[in-house]
Coordinates of C-alpha atoms in Angstrom, one line a residue:
M135 CA -44.7 14.3 30.5
E136 CA -43.4 16.7 33.1
T137 CA -41.0 14.3 33.7
L138 CA -39.7 13.7 30.7
A139 CA -39.4 17.2 29.6
A140 CA -37.1 17.7 32.9
A141 CA -34.7 14.8 31.9
A142 CA -34.3 16.0 28.1
P143 CA -31.8 19.5 29.5
A144 CA -29.8 16.8 32.2
R145 CA -29.4 14.5 29.0
S146 CA -27.6 17.4 26.8
F147 CA -25.8 19.0 29.5
F148 CA -23.4 16.0 30.3
P149 CA -22.3 15.7 26.7
S150 CA -21.2 19.4 26.5
F151 CA -20.0 19.3 29.5
L152 CA -17.6 16.1 28.5
L153 CA -16.9 18.1 25.5
L154 CA -15.7 21.3 27.2
A155 CA -13.5 19.1 30.3
C156 CA -11.8 17.0 27.2
G157 CA -11.2 20.6 25.1
T158 CA -9.7 22.2 28.3
L159 CA -7.1 18.9 29.1
V160 CA -6.3 18.5 25.6
A161 CA -5.4 22.3 25.4
A162 CA -3.7 21.8 28.7
L163 CA -1.8 19.4 27.0
L164 CA -0.7 21.4 24.2
G165 CA 0.6 24.0 26.3
A166 CA 2.4 21.6 28.6
A167 CA 4.1 20.1 25.1
H168 CA 4.4 23.5 23.9
W169 CA 6.6 24.5 26.7
L170 CA 8.6 21.4 27.1
G171 CA 9.4 21.9 23.7
L172 CA 8.0 18.8 22.4
F173 CA 7.0 20.5 18.8
Y174 CA 10.3 22.4 18.4
Q175 CA 11.7 19.2 19.0
L176 CA 10.3 17.2 16.1
V177 CA 11.7 19.6 13.4
H178 CA 14.4 20.9 15.2
K179 CA 16.9 18.0 16.3
V180 CA 19.7 18.7 18.5
D181 CA 23.3 17.5 17.5
K182 CA 24.4 15.4 20.7
A183 CA 28.0 15.1 19.2
S184 CA 28.7 18.8 18.2
I185 CA 31.2 20.5 20.5
Q186 CA 30.2 24.1 19.6
H187 CA 28.6 25.9 22.5
G188 CA 26.9 29.3 23.2
G189 CA 29.3 31.3 23.6
E190 CA 30.9 31.3 20.1
N191 CA 26.6 32.7 19.2
V192 CA 27.6 35.6 21.3
A193 CA 31.1 36.4 19.9
A194 CA 29.4 36.1 16.4
V195 CA 27.1 38.8 17.0
L196 CA 29.3 41.1 18.6
R197 CA 31.9 40.5 15.7
A198 CA 28.5 41.1 13.4
H199 CA 27.8 44.3 14.7
G200 CA 31.4 45.6 14.7
V201 CA 32.6 44.8 18.8
R202 CA 36.3 45.0 18.9
F203 CA 36.6 44.8 22.3
L204 CA 35.6 43.3 25.4
F205 CA 36.1 44.0 28.9
T206 CA 35.9 41.3 31.3
L207 CA 36.8 40.4 34.4
V208 CA 37.0 36.2 34.4
G209 CA 34.4 34.1 36.2
G210 CA 33.4 30.5 35.6
H211 CA 29.6 31.4 34.6
I212 CA 30.7 33.4 31.6
S213 CA 34.5 31.4 30.7
P214 CA 33.4 30.1 27.0
L215 CA 31.7 33.6 25.8
L216 CA 35.3 34.9 27.1
V217 CA 37.1 32.4 25.0
A218 CA 35.2 32.4 21.9
C219 CA 35.7 36.2 21.7
E220 CA 39.2 35.7 21.5
K221 CA 39.1 32.7 19.3
I222 CA 37.4 35.1 16.5
G223 CA 39.4 38.1 17.0
I224 CA 37.7 40.0 19.5
R225 CA 40.3 41.5 21.8
V226 CA 39.1 40.5 25.3
V227 CA 40.2 42.9 28.2
D228 CA 40.1 42.3 31.6
T229 CA 40.2 44.2 34.4
R230 CA 41.0 44.3 38.4
H231 CA 37.3 45.3 39.1
E232 CA 33.9 44.8 37.4
V233 CA 33.3 48.5 37.4
T234 CA 36.0 48.9 35.7
A235 CA 35.2 47.0 32.9
V236 CA 31.9 48.4 32.8
F237 CA 33.0 51.8 32.3
A238 CA 35.9 51.0 29.7
A239 CA 33.0 50.1 27.9
D240 CA 31.0 53.5 28.3
A241 CA 34.3 55.1 26.7
V242 CA 34.3 53.2 24.1
A243 CA 30.7 54.0 23.5
R244 CA 31.1 57.4 23.6
L245 CA 34.7 57.3 21.0
T246 CA 33.2 55.4 18.5
G247 CA 29.1 55.9 18.6
T248 CA 28.7 52.1 18.8
V249 CA 27.9 49.7 21.1
G250 CA 30.3 49.1 24.2
V251 CA 30.4 45.4 25.4
A252 CA 31.2 44.3 29.0
A253 CA 31.0 40.6 30.3
V254 CA 31.1 39.7 34.2
T255 CA 30.3 36.7 35.9
A256 CA 26.8 36.3 37.9
G257 CA 26.2 36.9 41.2
P258 CA 28.8 39.9 42.6
G259 CA 30.2 40.0 39.6
L260 CA 27.2 41.9 38.0
T261 CA 26.1 44.0 41.8
N262 CA 29.8 45.1 41.1
T263 CA 28.4 46.9 38.4
V264 CA 25.7 49.0 39.6
T265 CA 27.4 52.6 39.9
A266 CA 28.9 52.1 36.1
V267 CA 25.6 50.7 34.6
K268 CA 23.5 54.0 36.2
N269 CA 26.4 56.2 35.1
A270 CA 25.9 54.6 31.8
Q271 CA 21.9 55.3 32.0
I272 CA 22.7 58.9 33.1
A273 CA 25.1 59.7 30.3
Q274 CA 23.0 57.9 27.8
S275 CA 25.7 55.7 26.9
P276 CA 25.0 52.6 24.9
V277 CA 26.5 49.7 26.6
L278 CA 25.9 46.1 26.8
L279 CA 26.4 44.3 29.8
L280 CA 26.8 40.4 29.8
G281 CA 26.0 38.1 32.4
G282 CA 26.7 34.8 34.0
A283 CA 23.9 33.4 35.6
A284 CA 23.4 30.1 37.4
S285 CA 22.0 27.3 35.3
T286 CA 18.5 27.8 34.2
L287 CA 17.3 24.5 36.3
L288 CA 19.3 25.6 39.6
Q289 CA 18.2 29.1 39.7
N290 CA 15.8 30.0 42.8
R291 CA 17.1 27.0 44.2
G292 CA 19.8 28.0 46.1
A293 CA 22.7 27.8 43.4
L294 CA 26.2 29.8 43.8
Q295 CA 26.3 33.5 43.1
A296 CA 22.3 32.8 42.2
I297 CA 20.3 35.8 43.0
D298 CA 17.3 37.9 41.3
Q299 CA 19.5 39.4 38.4
M300 CA 16.9 40.7 36.3
S301 CA 14.6 42.6 39.3
L302 CA 18.1 44.7 39.8
F303 CA 19.1 45.7 36.0
R304 CA 15.3 46.5 35.4
P305 CA 15.6 50.0 36.6
L306 CA 18.6 50.7 35.2
C307 CA 18.9 49.4 31.5
K308 CA 16.8 49.8 28.2
F309 CA 16.0 46.5 27.5
C310 CA 16.8 43.1 30.2
A311 CA 16.4 39.7 28.9
S312 CA 17.5 36.3 29.8
V313 CA 18.1 33.7 27.5
R314 CA 16.5 30.3 28.4
R315 CA 17.8 28.4 25.4
V316 CA 20.5 28.5 23.2
R317 CA 18.8 28.7 19.8
D318 CA 17.8 32.3 21.5
I319 CA 21.1 33.8 21.9
V320 CA 21.4 35.1 18.7
P321 CA 18.4 37.1 18.5
T322 CA 18.2 38.5 21.9
L323 CA 21.7 40.1 21.4
R324 CA 20.5 41.5 18.1
L325 CA 17.7 43.4 20.0
A326 CA 19.2 44.1 22.7
M327 CA 21.9 46.0 20.5
A328 CA 19.8 48.0 18.8
A329 CA 17.8 48.8 21.6
A330 CA 21.0 50.2 23.3
Q331 CA 21.1 52.7 20.5
S332 CA 18.0 53.7 19.4
G333 CA 15.7 56.5 20.5
T334 CA 17.5 57.1 23.6
P335 CA 20.8 55.5 24.0
G336 CA 21.3 53.5 27.3
P337 CA 22.7 50.4 29.1
V338 CA 20.9 47.2 28.0
F339 CA 21.5 43.3 30.2
V340 CA 21.2 40.5 28.9
E341 CA 21.6 37.4 31.2
L342 CA 22.7 34.2 29.8
P343 CA 22.8 31.2 32.7
I344 CA 25.5 28.5 32.3
D345 CA 23.9 25.9 30.7
V346 CA 23.8 27.9 27.9
L347 CA 26.8 28.9 27.4
Y348 CA 28.5 25.3 27.5
P349 CA 28.5 22.9 24.8
Y350 CA 26.4 19.7 25.0
F351 CA 28.2 17.1 26.6
M352 CA 29.3 19.2 29.4
V353 CA 26.1 20.7 30.4
Q354 CA 24.6 16.6 30.4
K355 CA 27.1 15.2 32.6
E356 CA 26.0 18.4 35.1
M357 CA 22.1 17.7 34.7
V358 CA 21.5 13.9 33.6
P359 CA 22.4 11.1 35.5
T360 CA 24.4 8.8 34.8
K361 CA 23.1 5.4 36.6
P362 CA 19.3 4.5 35.5
P363 CA 16.7 5.7 37.7
K364 CA 14.6 3.9 39.9
G365 CA 11.4 3.8 40.6
L366 CA 8.2 5.8 39.0
M367 CA 9.1 9.2 40.0
G368 CA 13.0 8.9 39.1
R369 CA 11.9 8.0 35.7
V370 CA 9.5 11.0 35.5
V371 CA 12.6 13.4 36.6
S372 CA 14.9 11.9 34.6
W373 CA 12.6 12.1 31.5
Y374 CA 12.1 15.6 32.4
L375 CA 15.6 16.3 32.7
E376 CA 16.5 14.8 29.8
N377 CA 14.0 16.7 27.8
H378 CA 15.0 19.9 28.9
L379 CA 18.4 19.6 27.9
A380 CA 17.2 18.5 24.5
N381 CA 14.9 21.6 24.4
L382 CA 18.3 23.9 25.9
F383 CA 20.0 22.5 22.3
A384 CA 17.2 21.8 19.5
G385 CA 18.4 23.9 16.9
A386 CA 21.2 25.6 18.9
W387 CA 23.6 25.7 15.5
E388 CA 21.2 26.1 12.5
P389 CA 22.0 29.7 10.5
Q390 CA 20.5 32.9 11.8
P391 CA 20.8 36.7 10.9
E392 CA 23.7 37.8 12.9
G393 CA 23.8 41.5 11.4
P394 CA 22.4 44.9 13.1
L395 CA 19.1 45.1 13.2
P396 CA 17.7 48.7 12.0
L397 CA 17.8 51.7 14.6
D398 CA 15.5 54.1 15.5
I399 CA 16.5 57.6 15.7
P400 CA 13.3 60.2 16.3
Q401 CA 13.6 63.0 13.6
A402 CA 12.4 66.7 14.0
S403 CA 9.1 67.8 11.9
P404 CA 9.7 69.9 8.8
Q405 CA 7.2 72.2 10.5
Q406 CA 9.0 72.1 13.7
V407 CA 12.4 72.9 12.0
Q408 CA 10.5 75.6 10.1
R409 CA 9.2 77.1 13.4
C410 CA 12.4 77.2 15.1
M411 CA 14.0 79.2 12.2
E412 CA 11.4 81.6 12.0
I413 CA 12.3 82.2 15.8
L414 CA 16.0 82.1 15.6
S415 CA 15.9 85.0 12.0
R416 CA 14.6 87.4 14.6
A417 CA 16.5 87.0 17.5
K418 CA 18.9 90.0 18.4
R419 CA 21.6 88.1 20.7
P420 CA 20.8 84.1 20.2
L421 CA 22.8 81.6 22.4
I422 CA 23.2 77.9 21.7
V423 CA 24.0 75.5 24.5
L424 CA 25.2 72.2 23.4
G425 CA 25.2 69.0 25.2
S426 CA 26.3 65.1 24.4
Q427 CA 23.9 64.2 22.0
A428 CA 24.4 66.2 19.3
L429 CA 27.4 64.3 19.5
L430 CA 25.5 61.1 18.5
P431 CA 25.6 59.4 15.5
P432 CA 24.4 59.7 12.8
T433 CA 25.8 63.2 12.6
P434 CA 29.5 63.2 12.1
A435 CA 31.5 65.5 14.1
D436 CA 32.5 67.5 11.7
R437 CA 29.7 67.7 10.1
L438 CA 28.4 69.3 12.7
R439 CA 31.2 71.7 13.4
A440 CA 30.6 72.5 9.9
A441 CA 26.8 73.5 11.1
V442 CA 27.6 75.3 13.7
E443 CA 30.0 77.8 12.1
T444 CA 27.8 78.4 9.2
L445 CA 24.9 79.5 11.7
G446 CA 27.6 81.7 13.0
I447 CA 25.7 81.8 17.0
P448 CA 28.1 82.0 20.1
C449 CA 27.5 78.3 22.2
F450 CA 28.5 76.8 24.9
L451 CA 29.7 73.3 24.9
G452 CA 29.3 70.7 27.7
G453 CA 29.6 66.9 27.9
M454 CA 30.9 65.1 24.7
A455 CA 30.1 68.4 22.9
R456 CA 33.3 69.7 24.8
G457 CA 36.1 70.4 21.7
L458 CA 33.6 70.4 19.0
L459 CA 35.1 74.5 17.7
G460 CA 38.8 73.4 18.6
R461 CA 40.7 75.7 21.0
N462 CA 40.1 79.5 21.0
H463 CA 37.6 79.4 18.6
P464 CA 35.7 82.8 18.0
L465 CA 32.2 81.6 18.7
H466 CA 32.9 79.4 21.5
I467 CA 32.5 80.7 24.7
R468 CA 33.7 79.5 27.9
Q469 CA 32.9 82.1 30.8
N470 CA 30.3 83.7 32.5
R471 CA 27.0 81.1 31.0
S472 CA 24.9 82.2 33.4
A473 CA 25.3 85.6 33.3
A474 CA 24.8 85.0 29.0
L475 CA 21.9 83.3 29.5
K476 CA 20.5 86.1 30.9
K477 CA 21.2 88.3 28.7
A478 CA 20.3 86.0 25.2
D479 CA 17.1 87.1 24.0
V480 CA 16.7 83.3 21.7
V481 CA 18.6 80.2 23.6
L482 CA 18.5 76.9 21.7
L483 CA 19.4 74.1 23.9
A484 CA 20.5 71.4 22.1
G485 CA 21.1 68.0 23.8
A486 CA 21.5 70.1 27.2
V487 CA 18.4 69.9 30.1
C488 CA 17.4 72.1 32.6
D489 CA 19.0 70.0 35.5
F490 CA 21.3 71.6 38.5
R491 CA 23.5 72.2 35.5
L492 CA 21.4 75.1 34.8
S493 CA 19.9 75.5 38.1
Y494 CA 16.5 73.7 37.1
G495 CA 15.9 76.7 34.6
R496 CA 16.1 79.5 36.5
V497 CA 19.1 80.5 35.0
L498 CA 17.0 81.1 31.8
S499 CA 15.7 84.2 32.0
R500 CA 11.8 84.4 31.7
S501 CA 11.6 87.0 28.6
S502 CA 14.0 84.7 26.4
K503 CA 12.7 82.6 23.8
I504 CA 13.5 78.6 24.8
I505 CA 14.0 76.2 21.8
I506 CA 14.8 73.0 23.3
V507 CA 15.8 69.8 21.3
N508 CA 16.3 65.9 23.0
R509 CA 15.3 62.2 21.9
N510 CA 13.6 62.3 25.0
R511 CA 11.0 63.9 25.7
K512 CA 11.2 63.5 29.9
E513 CA 14.6 65.2 30.1
M514 CA 13.3 67.7 27.6
L515 CA 11.0 69.3 29.6
L516 CA 12.3 68.6 32.8
N517 CA 11.1 71.5 35.5
S518 CA 9.3 73.3 32.3
D519 CA 6.7 73.4 34.9
M520 CA 7.9 75.5 37.4
F521 CA 11.2 77.2 36.6
W522 CA 10.9 77.8 32.7
K523 CA 8.9 77.2 29.5
P524 CA 10.3 76.3 25.8
Q525 CA 8.6 78.4 23.3
E526 CA 9.5 75.4 21.0
A527 CA 10.3 71.4 22.6
V528 CA 11.6 69.1 19.9
Q529 CA 12.1 65.6 20.3
G530 CA 14.9 64.1 17.9
D531 CA 18.1 63.8 17.1
V532 CA 20.1 66.6 18.1
G533 CA 22.6 67.0 15.5
S534 CA 20.2 66.1 12.5
F535 CA 17.8 68.8 14.0
V536 CA 21.4 71.3 13.8
V537 CA 22.0 70.7 10.3
K538 CA 18.5 70.7 9.0
L539 CA 18.0 74.6 10.9
V540 CA 21.7 75.7 9.4
E541 CA 20.2 74.6 5.5
G542 CA 17.0 76.8 6.4
L543 CA 19.2 79.9 7.8
K544 CA 21.5 79.9 4.8
G545 CA 23.0 83.7 4.7
Q546 CA 21.7 84.9 8.1
T547 CA 23.7 86.8 10.0
W548 CA 23.7 88.4 14.0
A549 CA 25.1 91.3 15.5
S550 CA 28.5 90.9 15.6
D551 CA 29.0 93.2 19.0
W552 CA 26.6 90.3 20.9
A553 CA 29.4 87.7 20.2
E554 CA 32.5 90.1 21.1
E555 CA 30.4 91.1 24.0
L556 CA 30.4 87.1 25.2
R557 CA 34.0 87.3 24.3
E558 CA 35.0 90.6 26.0
A559 CA 33.6 89.2 29.0
D560 CA 35.6 85.6 28.3
R561 CA 38.8 87.9 28.4
Q562 CA 38.0 89.5 32.1
K563 CA 37.9 85.7 33.5
E564 CA 40.4 84.5 31.7
Q565 CA 43.0 87.4 33.3
A566 CA 41.3 86.7 36.5
F567 CA 42.3 83.5 36.7
R568 CA 46.0 84.3 35.8
E569 CA 46.3 85.9 38.7
K570 CA 45.3 83.5 41.0
A571 CA 47.9 81.7 39.0
L572 CA 50.6 83.8 40.5
T573 CA 48.9 84.1 43.9
P574 CA 51.5 82.0 46.6
V575 CA 50.0 79.4 48.6
A576 CA 50.7 78.4 51.9
Q577 CA 52.5 74.7 50.5
H578 CA 52.7 73.3 47.5
L579 CA 52.0 74.1 44.0
N580 CA 49.4 76.3 43.2
P581 CA 46.9 74.1 41.7
V582 CA 45.7 76.9 39.1
R583 CA 49.2 77.4 37.4
V584 CA 50.1 73.4 37.7
L585 CA 46.8 73.3 34.9
Q586 CA 48.0 76.3 33.5
L587 CA 51.0 74.4 32.3
V588 CA 49.1 71.2 31.5
E589 CA 46.8 73.3 29.6
E590 CA 49.9 74.7 27.6
T591 CA 51.4 71.3 27.2
L592 CA 48.3 68.7 25.8
P593 CA 49.2 68.2 22.3
D594 CA 46.3 68.4 19.7
N595 CA 46.1 64.9 19.7
S596 CA 45.2 64.2 23.5
I597 CA 42.2 62.9 24.6
L598 CA 41.4 64.1 28.3
V599 CA 39.7 61.9 31.3
V600 CA 39.1 63.5 34.0
D601 CA 37.8 62.0 37.6
G602 CA 37.5 64.2 40.9
G603 CA 35.8 67.2 42.2
D604 CA 37.9 70.2 43.3
F605 CA 41.1 69.7 41.1
V606 CA 39.1 68.5 38.4
G607 CA 36.4 71.3 38.9
T608 CA 39.6 73.7 38.3
A609 CA 40.8 71.8 35.5
A610 CA 37.0 72.2 33.7
H611 CA 38.1 75.7 33.5
L612 CA 41.2 76.1 32.5
V613 CA 42.4 73.0 30.3
Q614 CA 40.3 72.7 26.6
S615 CA 39.7 69.6 24.7
R616 CA 41.8 69.7 21.7
G617 CA 38.5 68.5 19.3
P618 CA 35.6 66.5 19.2
L619 CA 35.0 63.7 21.7
R620 CA 38.4 64.2 23.3
W621 CA 36.7 64.8 26.7
L622 CA 35.0 62.2 28.9
D623 CA 33.7 63.0 32.4
P624 CA 31.3 61.0 34.4
G625 CA 28.5 63.4 33.5
A626 CA 25.5 64.0 34.9
F627 CA 25.5 61.2 38.2
G628 CA 29.0 62.9 39.1
T629 CA 30.8 59.8 39.9
L630 CA 33.7 59.0 41.1
G631 CA 35.9 56.3 40.0
V632 CA 35.8 56.5 35.9
G633 CA 39.3 57.4 35.2
A634 CA 41.1 54.1 34.8
G635 CA 38.0 52.4 32.9
F636 CA 37.6 55.8 30.6
A637 CA 41.1 55.9 29.9
L638 CA 41.2 52.4 28.7
G639 CA 38.6 52.4 26.7
A640 CA 40.1 55.7 24.9
K641 CA 43.5 54.3 24.3
L642 CA 42.3 51.2 23.2
C643 CA 39.5 53.2 20.7
R644 CA 42.3 55.9 19.7
P645 CA 46.0 54.4 20.4
D646 CA 47.6 57.3 18.1
A647 CA 46.2 59.7 20.8
E648 CA 48.0 60.6 24.3
V649 CA 45.8 59.9 26.9
W650 CA 45.6 62.3 29.8
C651 CA 43.8 61.8 32.6
L652 CA 43.6 64.3 35.4
F653 CA 42.6 62.8 38.7
G654 CA 42.0 64.2 42.2
D655 CA 44.0 61.9 45.0
G656 CA 40.0 60.7 46.5
A657 CA 39.5 59.4 43.3
F658 CA 41.8 58.1 42.3
G659 CA 42.2 56.1 45.5
Y660 CA 39.7 53.8 42.7
S661 CA 41.6 53.4 40.2
L662 CA 45.5 52.8 41.1
I663 CA 44.9 48.6 40.8
E664 CA 44.1 49.2 37.2
F665 CA 47.6 50.2 36.2
D666 CA 48.2 46.3 36.5
T667 CA 45.8 46.5 33.8
F668 CA 47.8 48.9 32.1
V669 CA 50.5 47.3 32.4
R670 CA 49.6 43.8 31.6
H671 CA 47.7 44.9 28.7
K672 CA 50.3 47.5 27.2
I673 CA 48.3 50.3 27.8
P674 CA 50.3 53.2 28.4
V675 CA 48.4 56.4 29.8
I676 CA 49.4 59.7 31.7
A677 CA 47.8 60.1 34.9
L678 CA 47.8 63.8 36.7
I679 CA 46.8 63.3 40.6
G680 CA 46.0 66.4 42.2
N681 CA 47.1 65.7 45.5
D682 CA 46.0 67.8 48.1
A683 CA 45.5 65.4 51.1
G684 CA 41.6 65.3 51.0
W685 CA 38.1 65.5 49.8
T686 CA 38.1 69.2 49.4
Q687 CA 35.8 69.4 47.2
I688 CA 32.9 68.6 50.3
S689 CA 35.4 70.3 52.8
R690 CA 35.2 73.4 51.1
E691 CA 31.7 73.5 52.5
Q692 CA 31.5 71.1 55.1
V693 CA 34.3 73.7 57.3
P694 CA 32.4 76.6 57.4
C695 CA 28.6 75.7 57.5
L696 CA 28.8 72.5 60.1
G697 CA 32.4 73.5 61.6
S698 CA 34.1 70.3 61.4
N699 CA 36.5 68.3 58.6
V700 CA 35.4 65.2 60.0
A701 CA 35.9 62.0 57.2
C702 CA 37.8 64.4 54.9
G703 CA 40.8 64.4 55.5
L704 CA 43.6 62.2 53.8
A705 CA 47.6 61.9 53.0
Y706 CA 49.8 63.2 51.3
T707 CA 50.4 59.6 49.9
D708 CA 53.1 58.5 47.2
Y709 CA 50.5 57.2 44.9
H710 CA 53.4 57.4 42.2
K711 CA 55.7 54.8 44.6
A712 CA 52.2 52.3 44.5
A713 CA 52.1 53.0 41.0
M714 CA 55.9 52.1 40.6
G715 CA 55.3 48.8 42.9
L716 CA 52.5 47.7 40.3
G717 CA 54.9 48.2 36.9
A718 CA 54.1 51.8 36.1
Q719 CA 56.1 54.7 36.1
G720 CA 56.2 57.1 38.8
V721 CA 57.3 60.5 39.1
L722 CA 57.0 63.1 42.4
L723 CA 55.9 66.8 41.5
S724 CA 56.8 69.0 44.7
R725 CA 57.4 72.4 45.3
E726 CA 61.1 71.8 45.6
K727 CA 60.5 71.3 41.2
E728 CA 58.0 74.2 40.6
D729 CA 60.3 75.6 37.5
Q730 CA 60.4 72.1 36.1
V731 CA 56.8 71.5 36.0
V732 CA 56.8 71.6 31.7
E733 CA 60.0 69.7 31.6
V734 CA 58.4 66.7 34.5
L735 CA 55.3 66.7 31.9
H736 CA 57.3 66.3 29.3
D737 CA 59.0 63.6 30.7
A738 CA 55.9 61.6 31.2
Q739 CA 55.1 61.8 27.8
Q740 CA 57.9 60.4 26.4
Q741 CA 57.7 57.7 28.8
C742 CA 53.9 57.1 27.6
R743 CA 55.5 57.0 24.0
D744 CA 57.8 54.3 24.9
G745 CA 55.3 52.1 26.0
H746 CA 54.7 52.8 29.6
P747 CA 51.8 54.2 31.6
V748 CA 53.0 57.0 34.2
V749 CA 51.7 59.0 37.4
V750 CA 52.3 62.3 38.1
N751 CA 52.0 62.6 42.0
I752 CA 51.3 66.3 42.3
L753 CA 51.2 68.1 45.6
I754 CA 49.5 71.1 45.3
G755 CA 48.0 73.4 48.1
R756 CA 44.4 75.3 48.7
T757 CA 43.4 77.8 47.0
D758 CA 40.0 80.2 46.9
F759 CA 39.2 79.7 43.3
R760 CA 36.5 77.1 43.5
D761 CA 34.7 78.9 46.4
G762 CA 31.2 79.0 46.1
S763 CA 30.9 76.0 43.8
I764 CA 28.2 73.4 44.5
A765 CA 28.8 69.4 46.3
V766 CA 25.4 68.2 47.0

């Protein structure tokens, strides 16, 4: 009896084990079939006769999102998408360096409020864009970077220009995806475009392997052996390749939605707006600092301007908010920001953050009530654990918040003597600038005087692109943006080399505007070759180079601190002649033409109106205008 009782569990164990083993095997087979796309291929067939290609899917999504320009440097990995974009009317603009293509896309994003798009080839083509992508991330620009890649089958097998591109761009981008099948191109790009504009805007990256872009017959030729394989292993490999090809193209040309997905834009709650209204209503010396985020969609610039004017609070404007109030507006305070912030009893930081530009928050008075509004919570609270504390921290869209604030504070007024005090400090500082402009320099032209004349010459429809250190830093005090979204600088990353790309994107977006680029001579070295791009694509811009033969912003501190000018010296190079060699117009402006500066600038404008890019090489001397400014 004991033997029979012991045998019973054993007999019941084997059927259970067999059932489990069979279930596991079936699950594994089903999983493998799904991974190989066998189920999908039962329903969605491959059109082997089609000459369509994945590049056409890319172009269709871009067109559906209103993309007008695609910036690129050509490479075989991405040729199909370039051809497809050109075919449907998207203007393809090729540059001489991939970084310029991304900078141009960044400019388009900032000026239009849409996504700027660049496409570059695999490997070194993509690595060349890293600086521009990081700049877009820090500047919060919605840029879509399309990158070529090795075939899906050849990745990690030593293919030409094949690297782990996803690991490279994940830290730089809000969204990264690698498309593995042609049918996934459309939904992946729609997600990427929405991600770029939602929340805190920023760059996104989509990797497009070469076999998802080219047509079926070409991929088949490269992927599947022409001769029948021999042996069992050869047949298995051949079946795998044919199945991979079929899964790559199954359902590729079936209709899919191509248009924009809804965006997720954070908004301040009514309770937060109400609390901020109460704080401002009790202020005696309120002050606003507006940053680039204030100009993001959905609030139009003219509506934001009207709100700021209605509010009637003195303000400082930075980044893309420069020019919001036009020139010489009584509410726009331009100088002595640190002193003004110390005196204010309520400060509204609207899209501005407490990084190095506000001395990490130390420039704010401990007795002031601080309201900060930002889409990005981490940036909003930067250094608030050390040097400053917000009375109200509002995570939401800046422009919408300001409009709501004004709606609740209509009729509120503040003492006029506060604004007049700030304006008087402005006038005193500007008088000091005028005196510096008249101070003789040891050689060449006084840069302060030159920039004052530039300020007097700039037309109302101009867009300013600034790229440099000392010369551009001086210009920031002297040259005013003529309106909102008419000033382009790199942003907090302080990147040199943005000039040509920003100018390219700006002129394409605003063909009727005069695009003026203010370059330091060091920074111009990055952009010089792109005058070939301007000439080839008939894009007239004006470049003014403040040529003082050196990296002066660095030298200004390095020499007195460390006693050496090593690596800071350049030459008074004939940049205008180099530009002429590329087909542009070039002019030298030196002390011999000191009384002809305005005339030379007007001649450059006329050349530009005639369709020519122009480089004005301005030889300048050294001044003490920027003594004490930071370089690190």
